[in-house]
Tab-separated table of C-alpha atoms and ligand atoms in Angstrom:
chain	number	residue	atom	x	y	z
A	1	UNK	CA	0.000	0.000	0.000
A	2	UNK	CA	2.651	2.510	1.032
A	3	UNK	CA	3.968	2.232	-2.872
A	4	UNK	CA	0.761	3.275	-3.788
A	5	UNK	CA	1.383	6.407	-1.825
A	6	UNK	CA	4.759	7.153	-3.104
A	7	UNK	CA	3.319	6.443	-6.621
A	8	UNK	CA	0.858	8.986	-5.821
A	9	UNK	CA	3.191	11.400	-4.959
A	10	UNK	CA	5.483	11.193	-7.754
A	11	UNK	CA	2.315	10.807	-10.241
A	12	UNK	CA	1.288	14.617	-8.906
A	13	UNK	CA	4.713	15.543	-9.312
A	14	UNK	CA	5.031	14.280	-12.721
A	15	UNK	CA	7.803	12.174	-12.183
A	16	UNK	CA	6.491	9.053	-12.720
A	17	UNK	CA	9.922	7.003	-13.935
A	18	UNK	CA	11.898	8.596	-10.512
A	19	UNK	CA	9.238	6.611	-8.418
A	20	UNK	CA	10.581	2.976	-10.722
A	21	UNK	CA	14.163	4.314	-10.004
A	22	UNK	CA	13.547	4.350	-6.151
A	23	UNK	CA	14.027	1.188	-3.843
A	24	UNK	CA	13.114	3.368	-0.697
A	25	UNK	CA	11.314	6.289	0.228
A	26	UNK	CA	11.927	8.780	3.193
A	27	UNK	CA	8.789	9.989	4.592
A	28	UNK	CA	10.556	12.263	6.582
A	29	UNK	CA	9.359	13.709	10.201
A	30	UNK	CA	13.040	14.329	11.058
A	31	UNK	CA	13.165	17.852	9.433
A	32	UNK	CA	13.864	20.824	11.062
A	33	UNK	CA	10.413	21.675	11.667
A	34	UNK	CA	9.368	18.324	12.666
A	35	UNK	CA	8.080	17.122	9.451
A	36	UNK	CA	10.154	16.082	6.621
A	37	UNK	CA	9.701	17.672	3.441
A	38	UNK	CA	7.837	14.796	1.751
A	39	UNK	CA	5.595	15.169	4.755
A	40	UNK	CA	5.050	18.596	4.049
A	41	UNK	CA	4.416	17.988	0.268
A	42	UNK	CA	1.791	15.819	1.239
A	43	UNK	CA	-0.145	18.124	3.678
A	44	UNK	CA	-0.221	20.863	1.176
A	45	UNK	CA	-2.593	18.971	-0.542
A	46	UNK	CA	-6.289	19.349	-0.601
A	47	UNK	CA	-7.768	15.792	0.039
A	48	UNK	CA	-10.294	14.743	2.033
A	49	UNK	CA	-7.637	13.068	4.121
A	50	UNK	CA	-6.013	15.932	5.047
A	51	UNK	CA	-7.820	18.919	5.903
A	52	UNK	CA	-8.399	19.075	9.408
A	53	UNK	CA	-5.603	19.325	12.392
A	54	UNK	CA	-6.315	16.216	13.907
A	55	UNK	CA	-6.283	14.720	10.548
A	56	UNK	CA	-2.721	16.434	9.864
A	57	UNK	CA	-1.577	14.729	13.553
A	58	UNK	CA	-2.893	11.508	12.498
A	59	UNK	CA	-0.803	11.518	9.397
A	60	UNK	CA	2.069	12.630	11.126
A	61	UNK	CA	1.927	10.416	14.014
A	62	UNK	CA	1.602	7.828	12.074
A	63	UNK	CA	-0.230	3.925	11.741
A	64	UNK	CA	0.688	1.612	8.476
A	65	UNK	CA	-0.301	4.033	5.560
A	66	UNK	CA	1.161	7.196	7.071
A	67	UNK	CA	4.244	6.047	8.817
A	68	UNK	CA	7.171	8.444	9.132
A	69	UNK	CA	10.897	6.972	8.802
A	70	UNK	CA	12.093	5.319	5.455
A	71	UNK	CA	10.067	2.880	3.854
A	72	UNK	CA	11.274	-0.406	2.203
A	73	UNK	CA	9.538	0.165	-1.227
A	74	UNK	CA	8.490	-3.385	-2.267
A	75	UNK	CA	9.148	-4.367	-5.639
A	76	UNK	CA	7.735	-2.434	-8.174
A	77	UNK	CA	5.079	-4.066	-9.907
A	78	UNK	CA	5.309	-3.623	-14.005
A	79	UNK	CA	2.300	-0.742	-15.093
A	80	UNK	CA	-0.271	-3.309	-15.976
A	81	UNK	CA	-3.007	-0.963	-16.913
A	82	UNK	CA	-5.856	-2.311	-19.089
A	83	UNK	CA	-8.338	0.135	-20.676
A	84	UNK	CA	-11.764	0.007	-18.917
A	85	UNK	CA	-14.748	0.413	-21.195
A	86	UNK	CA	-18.669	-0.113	-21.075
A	87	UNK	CA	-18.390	2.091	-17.082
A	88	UNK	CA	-20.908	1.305	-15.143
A	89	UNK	CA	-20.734	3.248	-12.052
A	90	UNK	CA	-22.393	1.312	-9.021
A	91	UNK	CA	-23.245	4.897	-6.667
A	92	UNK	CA	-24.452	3.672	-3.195
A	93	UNK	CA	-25.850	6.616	-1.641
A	94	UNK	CA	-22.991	8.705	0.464
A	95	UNK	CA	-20.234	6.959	-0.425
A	96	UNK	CA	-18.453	9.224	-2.566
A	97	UNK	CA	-20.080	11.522	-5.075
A	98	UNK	CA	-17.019	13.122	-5.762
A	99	UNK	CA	-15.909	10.161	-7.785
A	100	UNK	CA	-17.080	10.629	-10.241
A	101	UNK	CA	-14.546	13.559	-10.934
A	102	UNK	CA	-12.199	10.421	-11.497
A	103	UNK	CA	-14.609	8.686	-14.092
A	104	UNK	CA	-14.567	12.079	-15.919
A	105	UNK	CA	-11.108	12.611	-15.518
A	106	UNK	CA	-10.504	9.113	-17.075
A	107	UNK	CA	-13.475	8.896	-19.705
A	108	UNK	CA	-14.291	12.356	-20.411
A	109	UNK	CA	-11.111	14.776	-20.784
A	110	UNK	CA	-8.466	12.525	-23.197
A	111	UNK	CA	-8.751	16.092	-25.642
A	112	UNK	CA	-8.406	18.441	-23.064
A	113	UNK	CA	-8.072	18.739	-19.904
A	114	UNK	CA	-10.990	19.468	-17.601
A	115	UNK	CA	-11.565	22.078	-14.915
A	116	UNK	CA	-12.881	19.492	-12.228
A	117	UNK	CA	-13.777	21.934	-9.398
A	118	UNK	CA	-17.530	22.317	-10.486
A	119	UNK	CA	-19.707	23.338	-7.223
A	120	UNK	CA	-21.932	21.717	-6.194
A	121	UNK	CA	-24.875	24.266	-6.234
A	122	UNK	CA	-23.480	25.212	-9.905
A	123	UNK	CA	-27.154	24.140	-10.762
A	124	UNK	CA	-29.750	25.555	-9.747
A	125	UNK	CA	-32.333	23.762	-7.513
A	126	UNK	CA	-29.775	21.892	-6.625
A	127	UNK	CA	-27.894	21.590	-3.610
A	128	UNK	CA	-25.414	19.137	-2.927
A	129	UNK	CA	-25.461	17.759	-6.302
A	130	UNK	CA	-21.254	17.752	-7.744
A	131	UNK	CA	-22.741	14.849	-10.517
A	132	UNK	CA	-24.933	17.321	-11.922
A	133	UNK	CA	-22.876	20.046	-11.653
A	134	UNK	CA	-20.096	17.908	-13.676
A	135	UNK	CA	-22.281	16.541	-16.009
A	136	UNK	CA	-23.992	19.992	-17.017
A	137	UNK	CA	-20.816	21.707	-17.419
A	138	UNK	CA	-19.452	18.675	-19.254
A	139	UNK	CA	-21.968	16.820	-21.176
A	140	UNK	CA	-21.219	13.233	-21.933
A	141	UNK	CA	-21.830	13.283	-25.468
A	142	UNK	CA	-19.799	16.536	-26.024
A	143	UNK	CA	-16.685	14.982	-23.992
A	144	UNK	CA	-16.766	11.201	-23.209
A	145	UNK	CA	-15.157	8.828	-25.688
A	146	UNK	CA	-17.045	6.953	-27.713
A	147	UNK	CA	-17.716	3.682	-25.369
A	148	UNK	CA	-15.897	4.523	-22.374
A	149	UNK	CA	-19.255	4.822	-20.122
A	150	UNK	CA	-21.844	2.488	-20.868
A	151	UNK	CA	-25.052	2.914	-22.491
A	152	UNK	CA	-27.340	4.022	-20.189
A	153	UNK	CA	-24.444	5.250	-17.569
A	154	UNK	CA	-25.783	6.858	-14.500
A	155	UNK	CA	-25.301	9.085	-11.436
A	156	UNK	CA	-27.634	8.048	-9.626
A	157	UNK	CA	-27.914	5.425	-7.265
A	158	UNK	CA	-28.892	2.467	-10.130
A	159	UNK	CA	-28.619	-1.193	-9.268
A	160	UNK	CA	-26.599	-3.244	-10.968
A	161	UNK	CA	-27.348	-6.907	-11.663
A	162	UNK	CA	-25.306	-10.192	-12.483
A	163	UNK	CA	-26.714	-11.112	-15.451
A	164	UNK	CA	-24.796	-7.557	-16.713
A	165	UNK	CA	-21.862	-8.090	-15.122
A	166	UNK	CA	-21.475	-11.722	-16.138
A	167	UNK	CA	-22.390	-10.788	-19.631
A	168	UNK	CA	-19.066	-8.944	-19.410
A	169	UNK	CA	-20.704	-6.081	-21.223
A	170	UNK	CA	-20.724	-3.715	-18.581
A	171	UNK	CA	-18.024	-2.745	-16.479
A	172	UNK	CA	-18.919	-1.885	-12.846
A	173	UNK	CA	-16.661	-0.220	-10.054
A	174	UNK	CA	-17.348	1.412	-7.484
A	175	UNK	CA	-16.758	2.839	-4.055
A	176	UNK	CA	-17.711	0.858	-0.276
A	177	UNK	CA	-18.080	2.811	2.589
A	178	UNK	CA	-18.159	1.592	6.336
A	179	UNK	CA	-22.426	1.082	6.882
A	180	UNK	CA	-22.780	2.529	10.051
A	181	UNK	CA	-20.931	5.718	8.665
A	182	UNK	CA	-22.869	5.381	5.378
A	183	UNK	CA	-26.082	5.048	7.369
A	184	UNK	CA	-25.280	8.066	9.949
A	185	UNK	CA	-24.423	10.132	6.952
A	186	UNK	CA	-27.388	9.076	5.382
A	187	UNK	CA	-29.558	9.738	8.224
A	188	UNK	CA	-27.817	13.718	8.030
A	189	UNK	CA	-29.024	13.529	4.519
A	190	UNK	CA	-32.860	13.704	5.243
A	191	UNK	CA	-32.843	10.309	5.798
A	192	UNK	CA	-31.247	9.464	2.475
A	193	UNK	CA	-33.941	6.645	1.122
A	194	UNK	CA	-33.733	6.151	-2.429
A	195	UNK	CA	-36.323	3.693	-3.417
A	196	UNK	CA	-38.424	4.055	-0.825
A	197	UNK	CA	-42.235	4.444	-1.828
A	198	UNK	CA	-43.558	8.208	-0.783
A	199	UNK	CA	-45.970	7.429	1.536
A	200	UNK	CA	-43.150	5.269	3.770
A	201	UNK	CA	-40.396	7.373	3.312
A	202	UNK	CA	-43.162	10.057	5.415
A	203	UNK	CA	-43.375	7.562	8.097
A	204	UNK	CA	-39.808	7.294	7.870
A	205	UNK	CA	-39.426	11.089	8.408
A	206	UNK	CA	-41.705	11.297	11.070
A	207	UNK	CA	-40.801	8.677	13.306
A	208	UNK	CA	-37.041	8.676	12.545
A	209	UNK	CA	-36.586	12.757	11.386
A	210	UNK	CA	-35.863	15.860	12.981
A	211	UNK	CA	-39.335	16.455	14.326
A	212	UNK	CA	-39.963	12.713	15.653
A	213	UNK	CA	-37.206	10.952	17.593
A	214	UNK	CA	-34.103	12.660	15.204
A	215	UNK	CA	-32.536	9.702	15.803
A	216	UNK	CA	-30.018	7.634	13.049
A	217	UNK	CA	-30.592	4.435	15.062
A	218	UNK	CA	-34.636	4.746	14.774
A	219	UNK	CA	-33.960	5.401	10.942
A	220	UNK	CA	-31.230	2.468	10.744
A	221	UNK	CA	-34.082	0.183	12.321
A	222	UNK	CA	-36.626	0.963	9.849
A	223	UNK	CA	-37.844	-1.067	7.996
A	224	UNK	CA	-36.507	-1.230	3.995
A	225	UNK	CA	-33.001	0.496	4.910
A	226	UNK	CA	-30.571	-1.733	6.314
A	227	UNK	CA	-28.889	-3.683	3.652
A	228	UNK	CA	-28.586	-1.060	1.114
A	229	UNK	CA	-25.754	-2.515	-0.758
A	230	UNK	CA	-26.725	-6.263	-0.779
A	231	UNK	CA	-29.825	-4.869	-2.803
A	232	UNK	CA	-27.975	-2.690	-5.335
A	233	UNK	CA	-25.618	-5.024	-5.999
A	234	UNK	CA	-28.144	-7.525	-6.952
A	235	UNK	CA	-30.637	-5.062	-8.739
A	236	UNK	CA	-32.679	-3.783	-6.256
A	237	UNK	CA	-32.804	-0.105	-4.537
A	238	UNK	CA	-31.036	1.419	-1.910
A	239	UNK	CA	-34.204	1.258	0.287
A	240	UNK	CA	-36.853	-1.680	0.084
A	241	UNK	CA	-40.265	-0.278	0.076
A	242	UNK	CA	-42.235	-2.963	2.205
A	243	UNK	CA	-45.612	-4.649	1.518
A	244	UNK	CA	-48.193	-5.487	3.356
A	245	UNK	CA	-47.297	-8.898	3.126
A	246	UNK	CA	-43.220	-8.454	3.304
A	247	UNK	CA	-41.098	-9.143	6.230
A	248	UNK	CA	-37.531	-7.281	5.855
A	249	UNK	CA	-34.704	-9.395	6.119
A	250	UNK	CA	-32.241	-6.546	6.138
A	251	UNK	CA	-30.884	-8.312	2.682
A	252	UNK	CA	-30.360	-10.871	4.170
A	253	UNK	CA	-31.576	-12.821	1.078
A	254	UNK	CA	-29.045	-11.186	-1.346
A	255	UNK	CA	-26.269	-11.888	0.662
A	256	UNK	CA	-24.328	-14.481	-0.943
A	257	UNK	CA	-25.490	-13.194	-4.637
A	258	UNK	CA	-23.921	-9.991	-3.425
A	259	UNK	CA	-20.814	-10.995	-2.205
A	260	UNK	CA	-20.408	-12.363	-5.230
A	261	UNK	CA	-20.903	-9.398	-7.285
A	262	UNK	CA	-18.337	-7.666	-5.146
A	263	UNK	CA	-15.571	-10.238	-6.684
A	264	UNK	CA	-16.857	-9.366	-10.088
A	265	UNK	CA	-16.455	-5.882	-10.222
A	266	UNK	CA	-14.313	-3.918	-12.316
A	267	UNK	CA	-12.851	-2.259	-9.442
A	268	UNK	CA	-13.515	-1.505	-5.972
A	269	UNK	CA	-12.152	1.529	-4.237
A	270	UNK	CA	-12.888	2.091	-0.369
A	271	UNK	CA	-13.727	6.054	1.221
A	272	UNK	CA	-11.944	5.252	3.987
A	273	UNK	CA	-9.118	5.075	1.518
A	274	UNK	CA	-9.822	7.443	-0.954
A	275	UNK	CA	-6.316	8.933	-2.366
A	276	UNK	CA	-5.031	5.216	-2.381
A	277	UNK	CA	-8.275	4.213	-4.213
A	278	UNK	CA	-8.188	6.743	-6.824
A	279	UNK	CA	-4.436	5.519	-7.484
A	280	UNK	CA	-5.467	1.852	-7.734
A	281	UNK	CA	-7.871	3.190	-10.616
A	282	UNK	CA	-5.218	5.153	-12.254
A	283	UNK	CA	-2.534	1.827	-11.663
A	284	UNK	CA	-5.246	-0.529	-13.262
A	285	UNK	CA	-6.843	1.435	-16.026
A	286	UNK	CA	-4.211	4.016	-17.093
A	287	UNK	CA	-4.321	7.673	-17.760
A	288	UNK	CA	-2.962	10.886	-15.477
A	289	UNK	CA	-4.204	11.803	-12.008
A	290	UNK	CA	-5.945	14.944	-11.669
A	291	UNK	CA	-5.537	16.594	-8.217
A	292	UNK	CA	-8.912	17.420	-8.259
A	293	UNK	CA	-9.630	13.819	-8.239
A	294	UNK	CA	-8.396	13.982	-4.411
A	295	UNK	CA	-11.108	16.808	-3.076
A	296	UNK	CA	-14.387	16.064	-1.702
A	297	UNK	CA	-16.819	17.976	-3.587
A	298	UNK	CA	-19.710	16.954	-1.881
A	299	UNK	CA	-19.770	17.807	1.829
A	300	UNK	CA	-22.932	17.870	3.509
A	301	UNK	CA	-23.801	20.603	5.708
A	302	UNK	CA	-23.609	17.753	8.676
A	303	UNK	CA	-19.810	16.937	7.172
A	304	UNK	CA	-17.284	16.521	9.245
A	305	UNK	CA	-13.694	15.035	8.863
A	306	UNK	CA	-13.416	13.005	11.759
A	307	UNK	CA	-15.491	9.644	11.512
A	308	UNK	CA	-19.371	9.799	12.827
A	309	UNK	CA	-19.652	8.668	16.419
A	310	UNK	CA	-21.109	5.214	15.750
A	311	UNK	CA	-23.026	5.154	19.217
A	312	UNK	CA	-26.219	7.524	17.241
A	313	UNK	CA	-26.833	3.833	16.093
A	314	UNK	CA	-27.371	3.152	19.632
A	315	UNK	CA	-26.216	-0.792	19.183
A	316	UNK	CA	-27.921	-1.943	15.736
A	317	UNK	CA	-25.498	-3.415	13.675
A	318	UNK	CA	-25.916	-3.349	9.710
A	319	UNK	CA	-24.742	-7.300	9.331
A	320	UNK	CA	-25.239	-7.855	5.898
A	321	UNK	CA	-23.503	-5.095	4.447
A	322	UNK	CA	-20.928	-5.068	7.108
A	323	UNK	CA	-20.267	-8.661	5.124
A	324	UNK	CA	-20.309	-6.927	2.283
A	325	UNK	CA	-17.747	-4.288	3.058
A	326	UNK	CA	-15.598	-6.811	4.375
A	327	UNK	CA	-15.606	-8.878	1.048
A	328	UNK	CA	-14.711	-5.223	-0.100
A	329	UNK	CA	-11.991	-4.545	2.077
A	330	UNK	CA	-10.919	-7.775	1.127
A	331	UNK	CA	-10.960	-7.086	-2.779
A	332	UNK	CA	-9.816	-3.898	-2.292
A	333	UNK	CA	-6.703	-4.946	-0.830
A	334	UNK	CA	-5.803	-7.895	-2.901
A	335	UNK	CA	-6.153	-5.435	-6.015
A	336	UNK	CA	-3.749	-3.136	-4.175
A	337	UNK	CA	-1.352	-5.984	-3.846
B	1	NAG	C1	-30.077	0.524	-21.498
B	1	NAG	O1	-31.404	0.786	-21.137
B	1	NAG	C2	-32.353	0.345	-22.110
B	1	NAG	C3	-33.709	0.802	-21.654
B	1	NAG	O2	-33.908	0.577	-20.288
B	1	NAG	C4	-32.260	-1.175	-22.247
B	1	NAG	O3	-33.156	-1.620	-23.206
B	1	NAG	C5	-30.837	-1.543	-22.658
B	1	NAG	O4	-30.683	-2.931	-22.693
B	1	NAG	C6	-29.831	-0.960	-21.681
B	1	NAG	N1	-28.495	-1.194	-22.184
B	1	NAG	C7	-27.545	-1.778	-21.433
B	1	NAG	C8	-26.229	-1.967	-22.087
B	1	NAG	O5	-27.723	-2.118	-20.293
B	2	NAG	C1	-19.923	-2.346	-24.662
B	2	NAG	O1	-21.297	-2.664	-24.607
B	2	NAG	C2	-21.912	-2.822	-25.858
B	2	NAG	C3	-23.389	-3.068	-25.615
B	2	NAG	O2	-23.959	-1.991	-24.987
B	2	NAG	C4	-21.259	-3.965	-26.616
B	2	NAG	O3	-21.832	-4.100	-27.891
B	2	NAG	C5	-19.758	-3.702	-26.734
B	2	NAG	O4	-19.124	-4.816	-27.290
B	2	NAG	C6	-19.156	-3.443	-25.369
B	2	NAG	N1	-17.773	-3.036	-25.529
B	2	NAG	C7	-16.785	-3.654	-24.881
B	2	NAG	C8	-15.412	-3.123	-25.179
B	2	NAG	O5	-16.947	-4.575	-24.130
């Protein structure tokens, strides 16, 4: 993993070949100011990683990523990238609108370069919205190469299902986030429930929202969100409206088919690992890093750079798509390997 930070580094610094030339890398913290310069290099950078203090001390403290010292640089794997074509972007809700400055950067600006930093009000009656923003100021069919995204690519939070990904046709990647944080954030989100039928999502918003208990465990409990990413990996919504006759299993169902469709995926990037993600994209599929492919784009109002305090859940535990995530951590790291 830690090459995949020095790559980074040298990438931005366009200086690709030094980083092959290079068994080791100093990371510094033994300069005169307490950080070394590489150390310094990094923190002038605007990434989502880096912004607050605490996340500066974390970095320069230190855990496996971050560490200070000089790093053994393991071998150097040869540049195997492969072109990716057919994208199909798999968008669970809050994890990681901002990605999709990297699928423009990748399929959408090989004639010139693109000016990434759209707002996200940039259109109007609409908020928090960096897709739209992106995708008005850079219209696919004016900018994308000719089958780079798929057919009927979307922003929005589309399922996917096997029978597309096994067809090989489409190409899906996409980012994991940890489910309690995704569900706390999408609590802060007006309890995010895409899919949900009108008439429960008002339910939802009165016994769950700001004016009933305002409470992300009541809204984890309900019924139709937990399992949000067993369902959209196997072609169902985020949230399950439920029948009269339904009993929610929380996904429970989709499980294995899920899990499945992790290890299927084009790619899989994690939030919790966003720089190293984006350069596991560039590493597998080619092209040049943007910088702006490192910003978040798309902070809520309730944003904040530490992680959510998990006890608003007040105990309930999102199994299935903690299985999930795990089977992503799991891809996620054997790709970075
Ligand atoms: C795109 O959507 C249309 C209409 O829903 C569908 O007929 C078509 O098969 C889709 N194409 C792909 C590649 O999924
Ligand atoms: C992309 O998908 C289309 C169908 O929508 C298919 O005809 C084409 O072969 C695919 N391209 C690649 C490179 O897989």
């Amino acid at each position: 993993m830690v090459w995949y930070l020095s790559m980074l580094i040298f990438i931005l610094a366009g200086n690709a070949a030094a980083a092959l030339a290079a068994p080791t890398w100093d990371l510094g913290c033994h300069g005169h100011d307490g950080l070394g310069s590489t150390a310094s290099h990094l923190l002038q950078r605007t990434s989502r990683m880096l912004r607050s203090a605490s996340a500066r001390d974390a970095i320069l403290q230190g855990n496996e990523i971050w560490g200070c010292g000089s790093l053994q640089i393991p071998e150097v794997p040869p540049l195997v990238a492969a072109p990716l074509r057919n994208i199909t972007w798999l968008h669970f809700p809050k994890a990681g609108t901002s990605f999709l400055a990297t699928i423009w950067n990748y399929a959408c600006s090989r004639r010139m370069a693109l000016d990434l930093a759209v707002s996200p009000r940039a259109v109007p009656g609409c908020e928090q919205c960096y897709d739209v923003a992106l995708m008005d100021r850079y219209p696919p069919d004016d900018y994308c190469e000719e089958g780079f995204l798929s057919q009927n690519f979307s922003t929005q939070h589309r399922p996917v299902t096997s029978s597309a990904v096994q067809s090989d046709e489409l190409k899906v990647i996409g980012m994991f986030r940890r489910p309690s944080q995704r569900l706390i954030s999408a609590f802060h989100d007006s309890c995010h429930a895409s899919g949900l039928a009108e008439d429960q999502y008002k339910v939802l918003m009165q016994e769950c929202g700001p004016n009933g208990k305002n409470s992300a465990g009541c809204y984890a409990r309900f019924p139709g969100i937990a399992g949000c990413m067993s369902r959209m990996l196997t072609g169902g919504f985020c949230a399950e409206t439920q029948f009269a006759e339904s009993s929610f299993d929380g996904g429970k169902a989709h499980l294995e088919e899920a899990i499945a469709m992790v290890k299927e995926m084009a790619f899989v990037g994690l939030t919790e690992y966003w720089d190293l993600s984006i350069c596991l994209f560039q590493r597998m599929f080619g092209g040049t890093v943007n910088a702006a492919q490192l910003v978040d784009f798309h902070e809520g109002d309730s944003h904040q750079d530490q992680l959510y305090d998990e006890t608003q859940l007040m105990g309930f535990v999102d199994e299935v798509d903690e299985a999930i995530y795990q089977a992503a951590s799991d891809r996620f790291h054997e790709l970075v390997q």
